[in-house]
mmCIF file of C-alpha atoms in Angstrom:
data_model
loop_
_atom_site.group_PDB
_atom_site.id
_atom_site.type_symbol
_atom_site.label_atom_id
_atom_site.label_comp_id
_atom_site.label_asym_id
_atom_site.label_seq_id
_atom_site.Cartn_x
_atom_site.Cartn_y
_atom_site.Cartn_z
ATOM 1 C CA UNK Y 23 169.686 62.755 43.023
ATOM 2 C CA UNK Y 24 166.245 63.647 41.375
ATOM 3 C CA UNK Y 25 165.770 67.045 39.348
ATOM 4 C CA UNK Y 26 164.294 69.619 41.760
ATOM 5 C CA UNK Y 27 164.356 73.040 43.431
ATOM 6 C CA UNK Y 28 165.054 73.968 47.110
ATOM 7 C CA UNK Y 29 165.613 76.867 49.349
ATOM 8 C CA UNK Y 30 169.294 77.204 49.814
ATOM 9 C CA UNK Y 31 170.837 79.073 52.945
ATOM 10 C CA UNK Y 32 170.116 79.011 56.777
ATOM 11 C CA UNK Y 33 166.587 79.073 57.834
ATOM 12 C CA UNK Y 34 167.187 78.255 61.506
ATOM 13 C CA UNK Y 35 169.049 81.129 62.637
ATOM 14 C CA UNK Y 36 172.148 79.287 63.513
ATOM 15 C CA UNK Y 37 174.402 81.169 60.993
ATOM 16 C CA UNK Y 38 177.827 82.449 61.371
ATOM 17 C CA UNK Y 39 177.587 86.072 59.736
ATOM 18 C CA UNK Y 40 181.142 85.857 58.186
ATOM 19 C CA UNK Y 41 180.083 82.597 56.323
ATOM 20 C CA UNK Y 42 177.492 84.138 54.150
ATOM 21 C CA UNK Y 43 174.629 81.667 54.646
ATOM 22 C CA UNK Y 44 171.938 84.140 53.593
ATOM 23 C CA UNK Y 45 170.054 85.530 51.862
ATOM 24 C CA UNK Y 46 167.898 82.550 51.409
ATOM 25 C CA UNK Y 47 167.355 81.934 47.679
ATOM 26 C CA UNK Y 48 165.661 79.280 45.673
ATOM 27 C CA UNK Y 49 167.940 76.973 43.461
ATOM 28 C CA UNK Y 50 166.879 74.552 40.638
ATOM 29 C CA UNK Y 51 169.056 71.738 39.736
ATOM 30 C CA UNK Y 52 169.050 68.936 37.080
ATOM 31 C CA UNK Y 53 169.184 65.138 38.067
ATOM 32 C CA UNK Y 54 172.535 64.062 39.036
ATOM 33 C CA UNK Y 55 174.617 61.297 40.752
ATOM 34 C CA UNK Y 56 176.484 61.545 43.862
ATOM 35 C CA UNK Y 57 178.639 59.109 45.950
ATOM 36 C CA UNK Y 58 176.677 57.678 48.882
ATOM 37 C CA UNK Y 59 179.683 58.237 51.146
ATOM 38 C CA UNK Y 60 182.755 60.176 51.197
ATOM 39 C CA UNK Y 61 185.827 58.762 49.451
ATOM 40 C CA UNK Y 62 187.321 56.024 51.630
ATOM 41 C CA UNK Y 63 190.885 55.179 52.475
ATOM 42 C CA UNK Y 64 190.411 52.017 50.404
ATOM 43 C CA UNK Y 65 189.105 54.017 47.419
ATOM 44 C CA UNK Y 66 192.031 56.457 47.698
ATOM 45 C CA UNK Y 67 194.716 53.744 47.992
ATOM 46 C CA UNK Y 68 193.286 52.084 44.843
ATOM 47 C CA UNK Y 69 193.733 55.498 42.977
ATOM 48 C CA UNK Y 70 197.548 56.032 44.432
ATOM 49 C CA UNK Y 71 198.256 52.336 43.449
ATOM 50 C CA UNK Y 72 197.014 52.857 39.868
ATOM 51 C CA UNK Y 73 198.656 56.180 39.320
ATOM 52 C CA UNK Y 74 201.581 56.686 41.780
ATOM 53 C CA UNK Y 75 199.971 59.894 42.709
ATOM 54 C CA UNK Y 76 201.495 61.856 45.539
ATOM 55 C CA UNK Y 77 199.253 64.188 47.621
ATOM 56 C CA UNK Y 78 200.199 67.694 48.583
ATOM 57 C CA UNK Y 79 200.655 66.845 52.147
ATOM 58 C CA UNK Y 80 203.338 64.240 51.319
ATOM 59 C CA UNK Y 81 205.075 66.725 49.136
ATOM 60 C CA UNK Y 82 205.074 69.464 51.573
ATOM 61 C CA UNK Y 83 206.067 66.981 54.296
ATOM 62 C CA UNK Y 84 203.621 68.271 56.796
ATOM 63 C CA UNK Y 85 199.984 68.487 57.356
ATOM 64 C CA UNK Y 86 197.439 69.840 60.117
ATOM 65 C CA UNK Y 87 196.681 67.428 63.065
ATOM 66 C CA UNK Y 88 194.305 68.076 65.932
ATOM 67 C CA UNK Y 89 196.408 68.070 69.069
ATOM 68 C CA UNK Y 90 194.604 65.038 70.760
ATOM 69 C CA UNK Y 91 195.071 63.030 67.475
ATOM 70 C CA UNK Y 92 198.899 63.407 67.289
ATOM 71 C CA UNK Y 93 200.758 60.146 66.962
ATOM 72 C CA UNK Y 94 204.145 61.420 66.170
ATOM 73 C CA UNK Y 95 207.577 62.081 68.048
ATOM 74 C CA UNK Y 96 208.160 65.280 69.579
ATOM 75 C CA UNK Y 97 210.620 66.539 66.863
ATOM 76 C CA UNK Y 98 207.742 66.303 64.257
ATOM 77 C CA UNK Y 99 205.694 68.863 65.856
ATOM 78 C CA UNK Y 100 205.638 72.095 64.376
ATOM 79 C CA UNK Y 101 203.968 75.399 65.541
ATOM 80 C CA UNK Y 102 200.437 76.257 66.452
ATOM 81 C CA UNK Y 103 198.259 79.140 65.207
ATOM 82 C CA UNK Y 104 197.423 81.604 68.020
ATOM 83 C CA UNK Y 105 193.927 81.647 66.853
ATOM 84 C CA UNK Y 106 193.481 77.787 66.609
ATOM 85 C CA UNK Y 107 196.041 76.424 69.105
ATOM 86 C CA UNK Y 108 194.434 72.797 68.804
ATOM 87 C CA UNK Y 109 195.970 72.612 65.328
ATOM 88 C CA UNK Y 110 199.551 71.343 65.071
ATOM 89 C CA UNK Y 111 201.595 71.288 61.798
ATOM 90 C CA UNK Y 112 203.025 67.648 61.983
ATOM 91 C CA UNK Y 113 205.642 66.494 59.718
ATOM 92 C CA UNK Y 114 205.071 63.067 58.238
ATOM 93 C CA UNK Y 115 201.313 63.306 58.587
ATOM 94 C CA UNK Y 116 199.460 62.524 55.464
ATOM 95 C CA UNK Y 117 196.591 60.407 54.357
ATOM 96 C CA UNK Y 118 198.342 57.207 55.091
ATOM 97 C CA UNK Y 119 199.493 58.372 58.592
ATOM 98 C CA UNK Y 120 196.682 60.782 59.787
ATOM 99 C CA UNK Y 121 198.051 61.432 63.203
ATOM 100 C CA UNK Y 122 201.651 61.450 62.168
ATOM 101 C CA UNK Y 123 204.476 59.102 61.433
ATOM 102 C CA UNK Y 124 203.370 56.703 64.273
ATOM 103 C CA UNK Y 125 199.809 56.174 62.953
ATOM 104 C CA UNK Y 126 198.645 54.144 60.108
ATOM 105 C CA UNK Y 127 195.242 53.451 58.442
ATOM 106 C CA UNK Y 128 195.607 49.720 58.726
ATOM 107 C CA UNK Y 129 192.335 49.533 60.527
ATOM 108 C CA UNK Y 130 190.735 52.380 58.754
ATOM 109 C CA UNK Y 131 190.154 51.240 55.315
ATOM 110 C CA UNK Y 132 186.355 52.081 55.302
ATOM 111 C CA UNK Y 133 186.843 55.590 57.086
ATOM 112 C CA UNK Y 134 187.174 58.654 54.862
ATOM 113 C CA UNK Y 135 190.376 59.749 53.555
ATOM 114 C CA UNK Y 136 191.654 62.873 55.292
ATOM 115 C CA UNK Y 137 194.837 64.988 54.679
ATOM 116 C CA UNK Y 138 193.755 65.478 51.295
ATOM 117 C CA UNK Y 139 193.762 69.092 49.613
ATOM 118 C CA UNK Y 140 191.275 70.309 46.963
ATOM 119 C CA UNK Y 141 194.086 69.611 44.383
ATOM 120 C CA UNK Y 142 194.359 66.028 45.580
ATOM 121 C CA UNK Y 143 190.457 65.733 45.440
ATOM 122 C CA UNK Y 144 190.535 66.839 41.965
ATOM 123 C CA UNK Y 145 193.115 64.445 40.826
ATOM 124 C CA UNK Y 146 191.154 61.759 42.259
ATOM 125 C CA UNK Y 147 188.091 62.875 40.409
ATOM 126 C CA UNK Y 148 190.068 62.991 37.127
ATOM 127 C CA UNK Y 149 191.244 59.426 37.652
ATOM 128 C CA UNK Y 150 187.784 58.316 38.484
ATOM 129 C CA UNK Y 151 185.940 59.928 35.678
ATOM 130 C CA UNK Y 152 183.894 62.034 38.140
ATOM 131 C CA UNK Y 153 184.028 65.453 39.597
ATOM 132 C CA UNK Y 154 183.577 67.411 42.769
ATOM 133 C CA UNK Y 155 180.035 68.687 43.505
ATOM 134 C CA UNK Y 156 179.027 72.216 43.286
ATOM 135 C CA UNK Y 157 177.905 73.824 46.601
ATOM 136 C CA UNK Y 158 174.458 73.719 45.402
ATOM 137 C CA UNK Y 159 174.464 70.085 44.674
ATOM 138 C CA UNK Y 160 176.129 69.261 47.976
ATOM 139 C CA UNK Y 161 173.510 71.272 49.758
ATOM 140 C CA UNK Y 162 170.645 69.799 47.859
ATOM 141 C CA UNK Y 163 171.937 66.266 48.232
ATOM 142 C CA UNK Y 164 172.420 66.704 52.169
ATOM 143 C CA UNK Y 165 168.933 67.996 52.673
ATOM 144 C CA UNK Y 166 167.473 64.836 51.212
ATOM 145 C CA UNK Y 167 164.201 66.497 50.325
ATOM 146 C CA UNK Y 168 163.535 68.136 53.540
ATOM 147 C CA UNK Y 169 163.563 71.818 52.576
ATOM 148 C CA UNK Y 170 164.536 74.291 55.196
ATOM 149 C CA UNK Y 171 165.497 71.736 57.653
ATOM 150 C CA UNK Y 172 168.492 72.177 59.856
ATOM 151 C CA UNK Y 173 169.971 68.731 59.376
ATOM 152 C CA UNK Y 174 169.628 65.807 56.906
ATOM 153 C CA UNK Y 175 167.161 64.148 59.216
ATOM 154 C CA UNK Y 176 165.014 67.118 60.202
ATOM 155 C CA UNK Y 177 165.298 69.735 62.987
ATOM 156 C CA UNK Y 178 165.837 67.360 65.962
ATOM 157 C CA UNK Y 179 169.286 67.830 67.600
ATOM 158 C CA UNK Y 180 172.086 65.395 66.873
ATOM 159 C CA UNK Y 181 171.659 63.541 70.102
ATOM 160 C CA UNK Y 182 167.821 63.238 69.954
ATOM 161 C CA UNK Y 183 166.980 59.513 70.392
ATOM 162 C CA UNK Y 184 170.542 58.473 69.946
ATOM 163 C CA UNK Y 185 173.522 59.981 68.030
ATOM 164 C CA UNK Y 186 172.992 60.741 64.382
ATOM 165 C CA UNK Y 187 176.307 62.202 63.494
ATOM 166 C CA UNK Y 188 179.987 62.220 64.515
ATOM 167 C CA UNK Y 189 180.669 65.447 66.325
ATOM 168 C CA UNK Y 190 182.443 66.598 69.339
ATOM 169 C CA UNK Y 191 181.011 65.861 72.813
ATOM 170 C CA UNK Y 192 182.379 67.267 76.025
ATOM 171 C CA UNK Y 193 184.376 70.611 76.470
ATOM 172 C CA UNK Y 194 186.111 71.728 73.108
ATOM 173 C CA UNK Y 195 189.026 71.333 72.460
ATOM 174 C CA UNK Y 196 190.267 69.713 75.803
ATOM 175 C CA UNK Y 197 187.766 66.966 76.638
ATOM 176 C CA UNK Y 198 185.824 64.669 74.356
ATOM 177 C CA UNK Y 199 183.613 62.251 75.995
ATOM 178 C CA UNK Y 200 183.220 60.360 72.804
ATOM 179 C CA UNK Y 201 179.383 59.602 73.380
ATOM 180 C CA UNK Y 202 178.954 58.804 69.817
ATOM 181 C CA UNK Y 203 181.623 56.282 69.792
ATOM 182 C CA UNK Y 204 184.335 58.068 67.651
ATOM 183 C CA UNK Y 205 187.162 60.292 69.014
ATOM 184 C CA UNK Y 206 188.015 61.119 65.293
ATOM 185 C CA UNK Y 207 186.767 59.648 62.056
ATOM 186 C CA UNK Y 208 183.919 57.129 61.830
ATOM 187 C CA UNK Y 209 183.397 54.504 59.047
ATOM 188 C CA UNK Y 210 181.785 56.336 56.073
ATOM 189 C CA UNK Y 211 178.782 54.045 56.321
ATOM 190 C CA UNK Y 212 177.846 54.856 60.072
ATOM 191 C CA UNK Y 213 174.737 56.170 61.470
ATOM 192 C CA UNK Y 214 171.788 56.459 59.220
ATOM 193 C CA UNK Y 215 171.686 57.775 55.570
ATOM 194 C CA UNK Y 216 169.188 60.529 54.609
ATOM 195 C CA UNK Y 217 166.112 59.762 52.541
ATOM 196 C CA UNK Y 218 168.434 60.120 49.349
ATOM 197 C CA UNK Y 219 170.596 57.611 50.655
ATOM 198 C CA UNK Y 220 173.569 59.954 51.419
ATOM 199 C CA UNK Y 221 175.459 58.917 54.340
ATOM 200 C CA UNK Y 222 177.006 61.298 56.915
ATOM 201 C CA UNK Y 223 176.791 64.689 54.963
ATOM 202 C CA UNK Y 224 177.217 66.437 58.374
ATOM 203 C CA UNK Y 225 179.845 65.549 60.861
ATOM 204 C CA UNK Y 226 182.619 63.206 60.485
ATOM 205 C CA UNK Y 227 184.756 65.244 57.713
ATOM 206 C CA UNK Y 228 184.342 68.351 56.128
ATOM 207 C CA UNK Y 229 183.789 67.877 52.245
ATOM 208 C CA UNK Y 230 185.527 69.876 49.609
ATOM 209 C CA UNK Y 231 183.278 71.434 46.814
ATOM 210 C CA UNK Y 232 184.031 72.680 43.395
ATOM 211 C CA UNK Y 233 183.191 76.237 44.111
ATOM 212 C CA UNK Y 234 185.342 79.156 44.934
ATOM 213 C CA UNK Y 235 184.195 80.641 48.311
ATOM 214 C CA UNK Y 236 182.609 84.022 48.780
ATOM 215 C CA UNK Y 237 180.597 85.208 51.686
ATOM 216 C CA UNK Y 238 178.664 87.478 49.289
ATOM 217 C CA UNK Y 239 177.689 84.923 46.770
ATOM 218 C CA UNK Y 240 174.187 84.233 47.824
ATOM 219 C CA UNK Y 241 173.484 87.847 46.842
ATOM 220 C CA UNK Y 242 173.983 87.438 43.262
ATOM 221 C CA UNK Y 243 173.616 83.524 42.768
ATOM 222 C CA UNK Y 244 171.654 82.432 39.753
ATOM 223 C CA UNK Y 245 168.553 80.280 40.302
ATOM 224 C CA UNK Y 246 169.430 77.663 37.841
ATOM 225 C CA UNK Y 247 172.506 75.450 38.599
ATOM 226 C CA UNK Y 248 174.825 77.974 40.509
ATOM 227 C CA UNK Y 249 178.384 77.223 40.174
ATOM 228 C CA UNK Y 250 180.025 79.930 42.697
ATOM 229 C CA UNK Y 251 182.209 82.897 41.951
ATOM 230 C CA UNK Y 252 184.632 82.917 38.994
ATOM 231 C CA UNK Y 253 187.470 83.652 41.170
ATOM 232 C CA UNK Y 254 188.523 83.503 44.897
ATOM 233 C CA UNK Y 255 191.052 82.520 47.447
ATOM 234 C CA UNK Y 256 189.699 79.524 49.214
ATOM 235 C CA UNK Y 257 187.322 76.634 48.084
ATOM 236 C CA UNK Y 258 184.203 75.750 49.614
ATOM 237 C CA UNK Y 259 183.958 72.892 52.340
ATOM 238 C CA UNK Y 260 180.781 71.720 53.697
ATOM 239 C CA UNK Y 261 179.248 69.596 56.440
ATOM 240 C CA UNK Y 262 181.537 70.232 59.449
ATOM 241 C CA UNK Y 263 183.675 67.426 61.183
ATOM 242 C CA UNK Y 264 184.071 65.233 64.214
ATOM 243 C CA UNK Y 265 185.568 68.625 65.795
ATOM 244 C CA UNK Y 266 182.301 70.503 65.571
ATOM 245 C CA UNK Y 267 180.569 71.441 68.693
ATOM 246 C CA UNK Y 268 177.844 74.007 69.460
ATOM 247 C CA UNK Y 269 180.152 75.880 71.724
ATOM 248 C CA UNK Y 270 182.655 76.684 68.939
ATOM 249 C CA UNK Y 271 181.716 75.441 65.505
ATOM 250 C CA UNK Y 272 177.916 74.642 64.957
ATOM 251 C CA UNK Y 273 178.701 74.134 61.257
ATOM 252 C CA UNK Y 274 177.373 70.520 61.361
ATOM 253 C CA UNK Y 275 174.131 71.749 59.503
ATOM 254 C CA UNK Y 276 172.828 71.482 56.037
ATOM 255 C CA UNK Y 277 173.460 75.194 55.165
ATOM 256 C CA UNK Y 278 176.641 75.851 57.052
ATOM 257 C CA UNK Y 279 179.539 76.874 54.850
ATOM 258 C CA UNK Y 280 183.432 76.957 55.390
ATOM 259 C CA UNK Y 281 186.561 77.572 53.200
ATOM 260 C CA UNK Y 282 190.225 76.849 52.865
ATOM 261 C CA UNK Y 283 192.850 77.489 50.498
ATOM 262 C CA UNK Y 284 193.060 74.627 47.787
ATOM 263 C CA UNK Y 285 196.480 73.441 48.719
ATOM 264 C CA UNK Y 286 195.384 72.922 52.396
ATOM 265 C CA UNK Y 287 195.231 69.521 54.036
ATOM 266 C CA UNK Y 288 194.146 68.515 57.542
ATOM 267 C CA UNK Y 289 192.886 65.545 59.622
ATOM 268 C CA UNK Y 290 189.214 66.350 59.357
ATOM 269 C CA UNK Y 291 188.711 66.983 55.702
ATOM 270 C CA UNK Y 292 187.934 64.809 52.787
ATOM 271 C CA UNK Y 293 185.387 64.640 49.764
ATOM 272 C CA UNK Y 294 182.833 62.706 47.845
ATOM 273 C CA UNK Y 295 182.182 62.951 43.974
ATOM 274 C CA UNK Y 296 179.389 63.303 41.501
ATOM 275 C CA UNK Y 297 178.902 62.249 37.839
ATOM 276 C CA UNK Y 298 180.477 64.435 35.114
ATOM 277 C CA UNK Y 299 177.197 64.033 33.028
ATOM 278 C CA UNK Y 300 175.226 65.542 35.894
#
């Protein structure tokens, strides 16, 4: 990614007030390198094979699976949150078994790894000699030089002239028409990259960033290389996922923000890395 500055935050008015996508503010970054894609199952398999690393989902014995993606016996299914009943805690769900113990990644080597926590992503980075991107680095790379644009390709909608990202189609959360070809994850190199060569920064899977999350951070963010607040409860996640839909979660935008606790894992979140020297 070339050195440069950009306007960080939501310019289109699509923001969620609780996410803190405003105020708009200028950010300047030095040049850095970033993975063209999210870390894939094949990438993560090489890491675990070399290190014997056990993910938090494997240690806890449970991870969150979208209800239509479950592939597990009934006795493995746990409770649902009243606020998000489409998520099920599934015993035996992990990065090797994204739908539960009856699923596998045998044909998903080039798909993004999922069911990895922020801690798991950090462990991979340590092994690879890389690090997680800051939230500012992530947004700068996702924009691909298109300042104030809604999406990596501009302001046209995701389905304009053919599908440009992997999101939900149909009626969320009960009926997915799969018009873009994917009910869950797509291969990491699918659709078209942005002008910086970054593939699928929006849609497909949420991506962990290095920063702690605060909805008020933009009010005090420095102009030069912001790194997020010093403390917090959740870590920033960016980009949305295959479950995003305009009727529920229109966070498949360059500026959209979300967060989760660093030990959380789920079937629609992964990560990409940047170079330490960046």
